[in-house]
Amino acid sequence: MSRKSIRLAAAVGAVALACTATGIAMAAPGGKDGKDGKHVLLISIDGMHQADLAWYVGQHPNSALANLAGNGAQYTNAQTTNPSDSFPGMVAQLTGATAGQSGVYYDDTFNHDLLPAGTTDCAHTPKGAEVAMTEAMDRNQSALDAGQGLAGLPGSILGMTGNPATLLNPAAMPVDPATCKPMYPNQYLQVNSVFDVLHAAGKVTAWSDKHPAYSILEGKSGNAIDDLFTPEINSDSPVAGKDWTKDNKATQQYDGYKVQAVINEIDGYDHGRTKQVGEPAIFGMNFQAVSTAQKLPTSNGMTGGYQADGVTPGPLLSGALDSVDGQLGRLLAELKSTGADKDTTVILSAKHGQSPTKPGDLTRIDDAPILAALNAAWKAKHPEATADLVVFSVDDDAMLLWLSDRSQAAADFAKQFLLANNGTGNDIGGNPKAYTKSGLTEVHAGAGAAAYLGAPANDPRHPDLVGVAQVGTVFTGGKGKIAEHGGANPADRHVPLVVFGPGAKKAAVNEAVLTTQIAPTILKLTGENPQKLDAAKGNGVNVLPNLG
């Protein structure tokens, strides 16, 4: 991503790792939440497309994925959020809110009304701050436990705290000018979540994800998730010089830790298996292995991404799909062995897809020179300007810009410049490849950007400009990625969505649905009123069709 900005003992953790590696679930008496008999296990396979699910089921009819898709409600026309970043994607599934409603547009953004991290003189500091809810907010972003200080990592990682907000560094957080205090991720979210509703109803809640900053899902109270397990995926992995995303085998190993945490929760324990709490009403995790296999040019001696047709996975991706399917099989087997399958509905989807899928479509573009040229053109026209026009950008396979001048004239200037800019990037083989319109197909600027994202025009959070990328555009200064997400292309947004178990009817549903509908569906399945969600009140966010 290109961004610019002005207690558990180690021995027990090692046992858990061994069980993960062998595929053997840890034996223990199952536990149930005695306050209700309905549970939802939510799974996100990050990067997965509906086309991937269809291909895999066709090739592996006896797989766990085939079992889910063939015996549940499979929504073949589901779309995730726009922007299709992990953060708004997960927030959508658990709040029912679009980015414009939740105020969460990306994991790393800019807010025109907050103060920079570390601000102490709140009365005299100009407003405008980066909001980096990434590994940058960890106490120690190089450590898998984000700085907790566990001995024996990575094998001891299940001993990581279930309250990861304690591992965040307040000095890395933007400052709220109203209080002159750092703003924690959960305080940034503008709507409530299913965790808020179920926790308030006295039900057990849990979740597993890839950064401690996913404590954004904790709700306004900051304690709506009883057990939040967030090993830092961008920390140093066992592969020297690489984080867990840069080697696909390492990513699969990382996924295994979260699978073991979920198995422990199915059995009625907390994620570290230290105490019995009952199976959560809502719990689950995200898988990363498919996403990294789509993005890496090569890993473990295999080619990443897809074959030339853009549908058939290459060897690395095929192996990653097999890995995820095997882990899903473990989860389904554990549900069945404990009897939890009788009252637990599984929902499978993806935070985002990935684009492009066809190797021949790839055009890697270094966005840094483009933005530098835009700033230079602005200053040439406005010599009185004391700041660059672009104060912050996030450019993956979309271009999101925050501007120092929020006037419509400034936004239109940037739009016109970008659409008139041509240059040369590189293709899948690293060879020169010409691009037009800065690699974009359309640009929404100023009030148009707010409308495009469904945000109020005066929202201090929304990007001042949104560039929709041409299919194949990936903004990167190097050659280390062959796909990305964050944009609005079909491959970014057309994701799988399956509801399997006692809460669903077996069917292939072709009706267009959105992943925002997952949140109200979770509440219905767990016996709560979907209208308790802020995003559902008057916004027409409906429960998914074809439920049991």
mmCIF file of N, CA and C in Angstrom, residues 36-140:
data_model
loop_
_atom_site.group_PDB
_atom_site.id
_atom_site.type_symbol
_atom_site.label_atom_id
_atom_site.label_comp_id
_atom_site.label_asym_id
_atom_site.label_seq_id
_atom_site.Cartn_x
_atom_site.Cartn_y
_atom_site.Cartn_z
ATOM 1 N N ASP A 36 -28.579 -18.853 26.010
ATOM 2 C CA ASP A 36 -29.294 -18.980 24.748
ATOM 3 C C ASP A 36 -28.821 -20.236 24.044
ATOM 4 N N GLY A 37 -29.537 -20.616 22.997
ATOM 5 C CA GLY A 37 -29.153 -21.814 22.269
ATOM 6 C C GLY A 37 -28.830 -21.543 20.832
ATOM 7 N N LYS A 38 -28.517 -20.292 20.490
ATOM 8 C CA LYS A 38 -28.267 -19.939 19.096
ATOM 9 C C LYS A 38 -26.923 -19.233 18.973
ATOM 10 N N HIS A 39 -26.146 -19.673 17.986
ATOM 11 C CA HIS A 39 -24.792 -19.163 17.822
ATOM 12 C C HIS A 39 -24.502 -18.949 16.342
ATOM 13 N N VAL A 40 -23.609 -18.009 16.049
ATOM 14 C CA VAL A 40 -23.168 -17.772 14.676
ATOM 15 C C VAL A 40 -21.645 -17.775 14.648
ATOM 16 N N LEU A 41 -21.098 -18.585 13.763
ATOM 17 C CA LEU A 41 -19.666 -18.604 13.484
ATOM 18 C C LEU A 41 -19.461 -17.912 12.148
ATOM 19 N N LEU A 42 -18.826 -16.747 12.174
ATOM 20 C CA LEU A 42 -18.603 -15.933 10.969
ATOM 21 C C LEU A 42 -17.169 -16.117 10.497
ATOM 22 N N ILE A 43 -17.005 -16.454 9.231
ATOM 23 C CA ILE A 43 -15.691 -16.684 8.640
ATOM 24 C C ILE A 43 -15.516 -15.765 7.431
ATOM 25 N N SER A 44 -14.387 -15.052 7.393
ATOM 26 C CA SER A 44 -14.019 -14.269 6.213
ATOM 27 C C SER A 44 -12.772 -14.876 5.584
ATOM 28 N N ILE A 45 -12.874 -15.255 4.323
ATOM 29 C CA ILE A 45 -11.700 -15.713 3.572
ATOM 30 C C ILE A 45 -11.241 -14.530 2.729
ATOM 31 N N ASP A 46 -10.362 -13.725 3.280
ATOM 32 C CA ASP A 46 -9.968 -12.474 2.641
ATOM 33 C C ASP A 46 -9.398 -12.743 1.252
ATOM 34 N N GLY A 47 -9.861 -11.972 0.282
ATOM 35 C CA GLY A 47 -9.393 -12.093 -1.092
ATOM 36 C C GLY A 47 -10.229 -13.008 -1.956
ATOM 37 N N MET A 48 -11.051 -13.843 -1.360
ATOM 38 C CA MET A 48 -11.773 -14.856 -2.133
ATOM 39 C C MET A 48 -12.905 -14.236 -2.949
ATOM 40 N N HIS A 49 -13.016 -14.685 -4.195
ATOM 41 C CA HIS A 49 -14.100 -14.281 -5.083
ATOM 42 C C HIS A 49 -15.171 -15.370 -5.118
ATOM 43 N N GLN A 50 -16.374 -14.985 -5.504
ATOM 44 C CA GLN A 50 -17.409 -15.983 -5.750
ATOM 45 C C GLN A 50 -16.930 -16.967 -6.813
ATOM 46 N N ALA A 51 -16.191 -16.487 -7.800
ATOM 47 C CA ALA A 51 -15.675 -17.376 -8.852
ATOM 48 C C ALA A 51 -14.698 -18.400 -8.285
ATOM 49 N N ASP A 52 -13.942 -18.030 -7.254
ATOM 50 C CA ASP A 52 -13.029 -18.976 -6.613
ATOM 51 C C ASP A 52 -13.807 -20.091 -5.928
ATOM 52 N N LEU A 53 -14.879 -19.708 -5.252
ATOM 53 C CA LEU A 53 -15.709 -20.712 -4.589
ATOM 54 C C LEU A 53 -16.292 -21.677 -5.616
ATOM 55 N N ALA A 54 -16.823 -21.142 -6.698
ATOM 56 C CA ALA A 54 -17.416 -21.989 -7.732
ATOM 57 C C ALA A 54 -16.372 -22.927 -8.324
ATOM 58 N N TRP A 55 -15.181 -22.407 -8.607
ATOM 59 C CA TRP A 55 -14.107 -23.240 -9.173
ATOM 60 C C TRP A 55 -13.714 -24.329 -8.205
ATOM 61 N N TYR A 56 -13.526 -23.971 -6.948
ATOM 62 C CA TYR A 56 -13.029 -24.943 -5.979
ATOM 63 C C TYR A 56 -14.057 -26.047 -5.744
ATOM 64 N N VAL A 57 -15.322 -25.670 -5.622
ATOM 65 C CA VAL A 57 -16.371 -26.667 -5.420
ATOM 66 C C VAL A 57 -16.446 -27.617 -6.612
ATOM 67 N N GLY A 58 -16.290 -27.072 -7.817
ATOM 68 C CA GLY A 58 -16.317 -27.910 -9.012
ATOM 69 C C GLY A 58 -15.165 -28.893 -9.062
ATOM 70 N N GLN A 59 -14.006 -28.467 -8.585
ATOM 71 C CA GLN A 59 -12.817 -29.319 -8.613
ATOM 72 C C GLN A 59 -12.746 -30.248 -7.404
ATOM 73 N N HIS A 60 -13.389 -29.871 -6.307
ATOM 74 C CA HIS A 60 -13.280 -30.623 -5.055
ATOM 75 C C HIS A 60 -14.680 -30.824 -4.465
ATOM 76 N N PRO A 61 -15.478 -31.683 -5.083
ATOM 77 C CA PRO A 61 -16.874 -31.832 -4.660
ATOM 78 C C PRO A 61 -17.055 -32.404 -3.260
ATOM 79 N N ASN A 62 -16.011 -32.969 -2.689
ATOM 80 C CA ASN A 62 -16.115 -33.525 -1.340
ATOM 81 C C ASN A 62 -15.442 -32.655 -0.284
ATOM 82 N N SER A 63 -15.158 -31.417 -0.652
ATOM 83 C CA SER A 63 -14.430 -30.508 0.243
ATOM 84 C C SER A 63 -15.361 -29.865 1.267
ATOM 85 N N ALA A 64 -14.752 -29.238 2.259
ATOM 86 C CA ALA A 64 -15.529 -28.490 3.248
ATOM 87 C C ALA A 64 -16.273 -27.335 2.590
ATOM 88 N N LEU A 65 -15.620 -26.658 1.654
ATOM 89 C CA LEU A 65 -16.281 -25.559 0.949
ATOM 90 C C LEU A 65 -17.478 -26.060 0.142
ATOM 91 N N ALA A 66 -17.336 -27.239 -0.470
ATOM 92 C CA ALA A 66 -18.453 -27.804 -1.222
ATOM 93 C C ALA A 66 -19.601 -28.172 -0.287
ATOM 94 N N ASN A 67 -19.269 -28.659 0.890
ATOM 95 C CA ASN A 67 -20.299 -28.981 1.881
ATOM 96 C C ASN A 67 -21.079 -27.738 2.276
ATOM 97 N N LEU A 68 -20.357 -26.654 2.544
ATOM 98 C CA LEU A 68 -21.011 -25.400 2.922
ATOM 99 C C LEU A 68 -21.880 -24.864 1.791
ATOM 100 N N ALA A 69 -21.286 -24.762 0.599
ATOM 101 C CA ALA A 69 -21.998 -24.161 -0.531
ATOM 102 C C ALA A 69 -23.159 -25.024 -1.007
ATOM 103 N N GLY A 70 -22.982 -26.345 -0.957
ATOM 104 C CA GLY A 70 -23.996 -27.232 -1.488
ATOM 105 C C GLY A 70 -25.136 -27.520 -0.539
ATOM 106 N N ASN A 71 -24.919 -27.271 0.758
ATOM 107 C CA ASN A 71 -25.936 -27.607 1.746
ATOM 108 C C ASN A 71 -26.441 -26.397 2.526
ATOM 109 N N GLY A 72 -26.046 -25.216 2.082
ATOM 110 C CA GLY A 72 -26.521 -23.996 2.714
ATOM 111 C C GLY A 72 -27.162 -23.075 1.703
ATOM 112 N N ALA A 73 -27.429 -21.866 2.127
ATOM 113 C CA ALA A 73 -27.908 -20.828 1.222
ATOM 114 C C ALA A 73 -26.685 -20.136 0.632
ATOM 115 N N GLN A 74 -26.458 -20.330 -0.655
ATOM 116 C CA GLN A 74 -25.301 -19.719 -1.335
ATOM 117 C C GLN A 74 -25.797 -18.521 -2.140
ATOM 118 N N TYR A 75 -25.304 -17.338 -1.768
ATOM 119 C CA TYR A 75 -25.698 -16.097 -2.435
ATOM 120 C C TYR A 75 -24.656 -15.801 -3.513
ATOM 121 N N THR A 76 -25.019 -16.060 -4.753
ATOM 122 C CA THR A 76 -24.047 -16.014 -5.842
ATOM 123 C C THR A 76 -23.814 -14.613 -6.386
ATOM 124 N N ASN A 77 -24.572 -13.638 -5.896
ATOM 125 C CA ASN A 77 -24.443 -12.264 -6.397
ATOM 126 C C ASN A 77 -24.283 -11.309 -5.215
ATOM 127 N N ALA A 78 -23.270 -11.582 -4.394
ATOM 128 C CA ALA A 78 -23.013 -10.770 -3.206
ATOM 129 C C ALA A 78 -21.866 -9.800 -3.473
ATOM 130 N N GLN A 79 -21.995 -8.615 -2.924
ATOM 131 C CA GLN A 79 -20.942 -7.605 -3.062
ATOM 132 C C GLN A 79 -20.520 -7.084 -1.701
ATOM 133 N N THR A 80 -19.218 -6.880 -1.564
ATOM 134 C CA THR A 80 -18.687 -6.255 -0.362
ATOM 135 C C THR A 80 -18.672 -4.740 -0.531
ATOM 136 N N THR A 81 -18.066 -4.057 0.418
ATOM 137 C CA THR A 81 -18.124 -2.597 0.487
ATOM 138 C C THR A 81 -17.283 -1.906 -0.588
ATOM 139 N N ASN A 82 -17.523 -0.634 -0.727
ATOM 140 C CA ASN A 82 -16.695 0.256 -1.533
ATOM 141 C C ASN A 82 -16.389 1.492 -0.678
ATOM 142 N N PRO A 83 -15.108 1.715 -0.331
ATOM 143 C CA PRO A 83 -13.889 1.020 -0.713
ATOM 144 C C PRO A 83 -13.852 -0.421 -0.172
ATOM 145 N N SER A 84 -13.176 -1.280 -0.928
ATOM 146 C CA SER A 84 -13.132 -2.700 -0.592
ATOM 147 C C SER A 84 -11.907 -3.036 0.247
ATOM 148 N N ASP A 85 -11.592 -2.191 1.190
ATOM 149 C CA ASP A 85 -10.482 -2.442 2.102
ATOM 150 C C ASP A 85 -10.935 -3.374 3.221
ATOM 151 N N SER A 86 -9.979 -4.031 3.870
ATOM 152 C CA SER A 86 -10.300 -4.959 4.951
ATOM 153 C C SER A 86 -11.072 -4.289 6.075
ATOM 154 N N PHE A 87 -10.671 -3.086 6.452
ATOM 155 C CA PHE A 87 -11.283 -2.444 7.613
ATOM 156 C C PHE A 87 -12.758 -2.120 7.380
ATOM 157 N N PRO A 88 -13.113 -1.342 6.347
ATOM 158 C CA PRO A 88 -14.541 -1.131 6.110
ATOM 159 C C PRO A 88 -15.266 -2.419 5.754
ATOM 160 N N GLY A 89 -14.549 -3.384 5.162
ATOM 161 C CA GLY A 89 -15.175 -4.653 4.815
ATOM 162 C C GLY A 89 -15.610 -5.433 6.037
ATOM 163 N N MET A 90 -14.758 -5.477 7.059
ATOM 164 C CA MET A 90 -15.114 -6.203 8.278
ATOM 165 C C MET A 90 -16.114 -5.419 9.103
ATOM 166 N N VAL A 91 -15.926 -4.100 9.160
ATOM 167 C CA VAL A 91 -16.877 -3.248 9.879
ATOM 168 C C VAL A 91 -18.277 -3.416 9.295
ATOM 169 N N ALA A 92 -18.373 -3.511 7.977
ATOM 170 C CA ALA A 92 -19.670 -3.668 7.330
ATOM 171 C C ALA A 92 -20.361 -4.948 7.761
ATOM 172 N N GLN A 93 -19.610 -6.042 7.793
ATOM 173 C CA GLN A 93 -20.205 -7.328 8.139
ATOM 174 C C GLN A 93 -20.708 -7.365 9.576
ATOM 175 N N LEU A 94 -20.092 -6.580 10.453
ATOM 176 C CA LEU A 94 -20.423 -6.656 11.870
ATOM 177 C C LEU A 94 -21.189 -5.445 12.394
ATOM 178 N N THR A 95 -21.456 -4.472 11.513
ATOM 179 C CA THR A 95 -22.282 -3.325 11.905
ATOM 180 C C THR A 95 -23.462 -3.118 10.966
ATOM 181 N N GLY A 96 -23.355 -3.605 9.743
ATOM 182 C CA GLY A 96 -24.368 -3.340 8.725
ATOM 183 C C GLY A 96 -24.193 -2.003 8.038
ATOM 184 N N ALA A 97 -23.089 -1.309 8.320
ATOM 185 C CA ALA A 97 -22.891 0.054 7.836
ATOM 186 C C ALA A 97 -21.946 0.117 6.642
ATOM 187 N N THR A 98 -22.259 0.984 5.708
ATOM 188 C CA THR A 98 -21.321 1.328 4.649
ATOM 189 C C THR A 98 -20.239 2.236 5.228
ATOM 190 N N ALA A 99 -19.208 2.505 4.441
ATOM 191 C CA ALA A 99 -18.140 3.383 4.909
ATOM 192 C C ALA A 99 -18.673 4.767 5.238
ATOM 193 N N GLY A 100 -19.601 5.261 4.412
ATOM 194 C CA GLY A 100 -20.164 6.581 4.659
ATOM 195 C C GLY A 100 -20.954 6.657 5.943
ATOM 196 N N GLN A 101 -21.507 5.532 6.387
ATOM 197 C CA GLN A 101 -22.263 5.496 7.639
ATOM 198 C C GLN A 101 -21.378 5.256 8.850
ATOM 199 N N SER A 102 -20.410 4.368 8.703
ATOM 200 C CA SER A 102 -19.545 4.028 9.842
ATOM 201 C C SER A 102 -18.443 5.055 10.067
ATOM 202 N N GLY A 103 -18.107 5.814 9.003
ATOM 203 C CA GLY A 103 -16.986 6.743 9.091
ATOM 204 C C GLY A 103 -15.642 6.068 8.930
ATOM 205 N N VAL A 104 -15.658 4.785 8.534
ATOM 206 C CA VAL A 104 -14.426 4.008 8.383
ATOM 207 C C VAL A 104 -14.229 3.724 6.897
ATOM 208 N N TYR A 105 -13.322 4.464 6.256
ATOM 209 C CA TYR A 105 -13.123 4.364 4.813
ATOM 210 C C TYR A 105 -11.958 3.469 4.424
ATOM 211 N N TYR A 106 -11.035 3.281 5.358
ATOM 212 C CA TYR A 106 -9.855 2.460 5.112
ATOM 213 C C TYR A 106 -9.216 2.208 6.469
ATOM 214 N N ASP A 107 -8.198 1.362 6.518
ATOM 215 C CA ASP A 107 -7.509 1.172 7.798
ATOM 216 C C ASP A 107 -6.563 2.335 8.104
ATOM 217 N N ASP A 108 -6.126 3.031 7.070
ATOM 218 C CA ASP A 108 -5.221 4.175 7.243
ATOM 219 C C ASP A 108 -5.816 5.340 6.460
ATOM 220 N N THR A 109 -6.272 6.364 7.173
ATOM 221 C CA THR A 109 -6.978 7.467 6.531
ATOM 222 C C THR A 109 -6.538 8.799 7.129
ATOM 223 N N PHE A 110 -7.294 9.835 6.801
ATOM 224 C CA PHE A 110 -7.017 11.178 7.292
ATOM 225 C C PHE A 110 -8.334 11.771 7.779
ATOM 226 N N ASN A 111 -8.267 12.545 8.855
ATOM 227 C CA ASN A 111 -9.455 13.204 9.385
ATOM 228 C C ASN A 111 -9.142 14.684 9.549
ATOM 229 N N HIS A 112 -9.937 15.521 8.876
ATOM 230 C CA HIS A 112 -9.680 16.966 8.883
ATOM 231 C C HIS A 112 -10.015 17.628 10.222
ATOM 232 N N ASP A 113 -10.719 16.930 11.106
ATOM 233 C CA ASP A 113 -11.135 17.540 12.372
ATOM 234 C C ASP A 113 -10.355 17.061 13.584
ATOM 235 N N LEU A 114 -9.494 16.059 13.430
ATOM 236 C CA LEU A 114 -8.698 15.576 14.555
ATOM 237 C C LEU A 114 -7.321 16.226 14.552
ATOM 238 N N LEU A 115 -6.603 16.020 15.644
ATOM 239 C CA LEU A 115 -5.258 16.570 15.790
ATOM 240 C C LEU A 115 -4.228 15.458 15.656
ATOM 241 N N PRO A 116 -3.027 15.792 15.182
ATOM 242 C CA PRO A 116 -2.010 14.756 14.974
ATOM 243 C C PRO A 116 -1.651 14.019 16.253
ATOM 244 N N ALA A 117 -1.256 12.768 16.083
ATOM 245 C CA ALA A 117 -0.817 11.961 17.222
ATOM 246 C C ALA A 117 0.286 12.691 17.979
ATOM 247 N N GLY A 118 0.209 12.631 19.297
ATOM 248 C CA GLY A 118 1.215 13.263 20.143
ATOM 249 C C GLY A 118 0.928 14.702 20.493
ATOM 250 N N THR A 119 -0.152 15.259 19.965
ATOM 251 C CA THR A 119 -0.489 16.657 20.253
ATOM 252 C C THR A 119 -0.792 16.845 21.746
ATOM 253 N N THR A 120 -0.210 17.882 22.316
ATOM 254 C CA THR A 120 -0.521 18.234 23.709
ATOM 255 C C THR A 120 -1.107 19.642 23.807
ATOM 256 N N ASP A 121 -0.730 20.506 22.876
ATOM 257 C CA ASP A 121 -1.294 21.860 22.852
ATOM 258 C C ASP A 121 -2.485 21.861 21.904
ATOM 259 N N CYS A 122 -3.621 21.421 22.417
ATOM 260 C CA CYS A 122 -4.794 21.238 21.564
ATOM 261 C C CYS A 122 -5.465 22.554 21.180
ATOM 262 N N ALA A 123 -5.174 23.605 21.907
ATOM 263 C CA ALA A 123 -5.809 24.889 21.621
ATOM 264 C C ALA A 123 -5.172 25.587 20.428
ATOM 265 N N HIS A 124 -3.910 25.290 20.138
ATOM 266 C CA HIS A 124 -3.193 26.049 19.108
ATOM 267 C C HIS A 124 -2.690 25.190 17.948
ATOM 268 N N THR A 125 -2.934 23.899 17.986
ATOM 269 C CA THR A 125 -2.464 23.020 16.922
ATOM 270 C C THR A 125 -3.496 22.952 15.796
ATOM 271 N N PRO A 126 -3.088 23.175 14.560
ATOM 272 C CA PRO A 126 -4.036 23.087 13.442
ATOM 273 C C PRO A 126 -4.616 21.684 13.320
ATOM 274 N N LYS A 127 -5.868 21.626 12.934
ATOM 275 C CA LYS A 127 -6.537 20.336 12.786
ATOM 276 C C LYS A 127 -6.107 19.640 11.498
ATOM 277 N N GLY A 128 -6.230 18.332 11.547
ATOM 278 C CA GLY A 128 -5.865 17.488 10.410
ATOM 279 C C GLY A 128 -4.889 16.424 10.870
ATOM 280 N N ALA A 129 -5.303 15.143 10.788
ATOM 281 C CA ALA A 129 -4.456 14.087 11.327
ATOM 282 C C ALA A 129 -4.639 12.780 10.584
ATOM 283 N N GLU A 130 -3.538 12.044 10.453
ATOM 284 C CA GLU A 130 -3.600 10.672 9.964
ATOM 285 C C GLU A 130 -4.246 9.801 11.044
ATOM 286 N N VAL A 131 -5.066 8.856 10.598
ATOM 287 C CA VAL A 131 -5.682 7.878 11.500
ATOM 288 C C VAL A 131 -5.228 6.507 11.010
ATOM 289 N N ALA A 132 -4.159 6.001 11.609
ATOM 290 C CA ALA A 132 -3.515 4.773 11.133
ATOM 291 C C ALA A 132 -3.886 3.605 12.028
ATOM 292 N N MET A 133 -5.011 2.952 11.724
ATOM 293 C CA MET A 133 -5.438 1.798 12.525
ATOM 294 C C MET A 133 -4.878 0.519 11.902
ATOM 295 N N THR A 134 -3.551 0.476 11.916
ATOM 296 C CA THR A 134 -2.778 -0.618 11.339
ATOM 297 C C THR A 134 -1.793 -1.102 12.385
ATOM 298 N N GLU A 135 -0.797 -1.870 11.937
ATOM 299 C CA GLU A 135 0.259 -2.294 12.852
ATOM 300 C C GLU A 135 1.014 -1.108 13.441
ATOM 301 N N ALA A 136 0.926 0.059 12.780
ATOM 302 C CA ALA A 136 1.606 1.252 13.274
ATOM 303 C C ALA A 136 1.089 1.693 14.636
ATOM 304 N N MET A 137 -0.098 1.216 15.027
ATOM 305 C CA MET A 137 -0.670 1.596 16.308
ATOM 306 C C MET A 137 -0.266 0.642 17.436
ATOM 307 N N ASP A 138 0.444 -0.451 17.092
ATOM 308 C CA ASP A 138 0.851 -1.421 18.111
ATOM 309 C C ASP A 138 1.930 -0.858 19.025
ATOM 310 N N ARG A 139 1.968 -1.393 20.217
ATOM 311 C CA ARG A 139 3.056 -1.073 21.133
ATOM 312 C C ARG A 139 4.389 -1.528 20.534
ATOM 313 N N ASN A 140 4.399 -2.701 19.884
ATOM 314 C CA ASN A 140 5.579 -3.204 19.185
ATOM 315 C C ASN A 140 5.100 -3.936 17.946
#
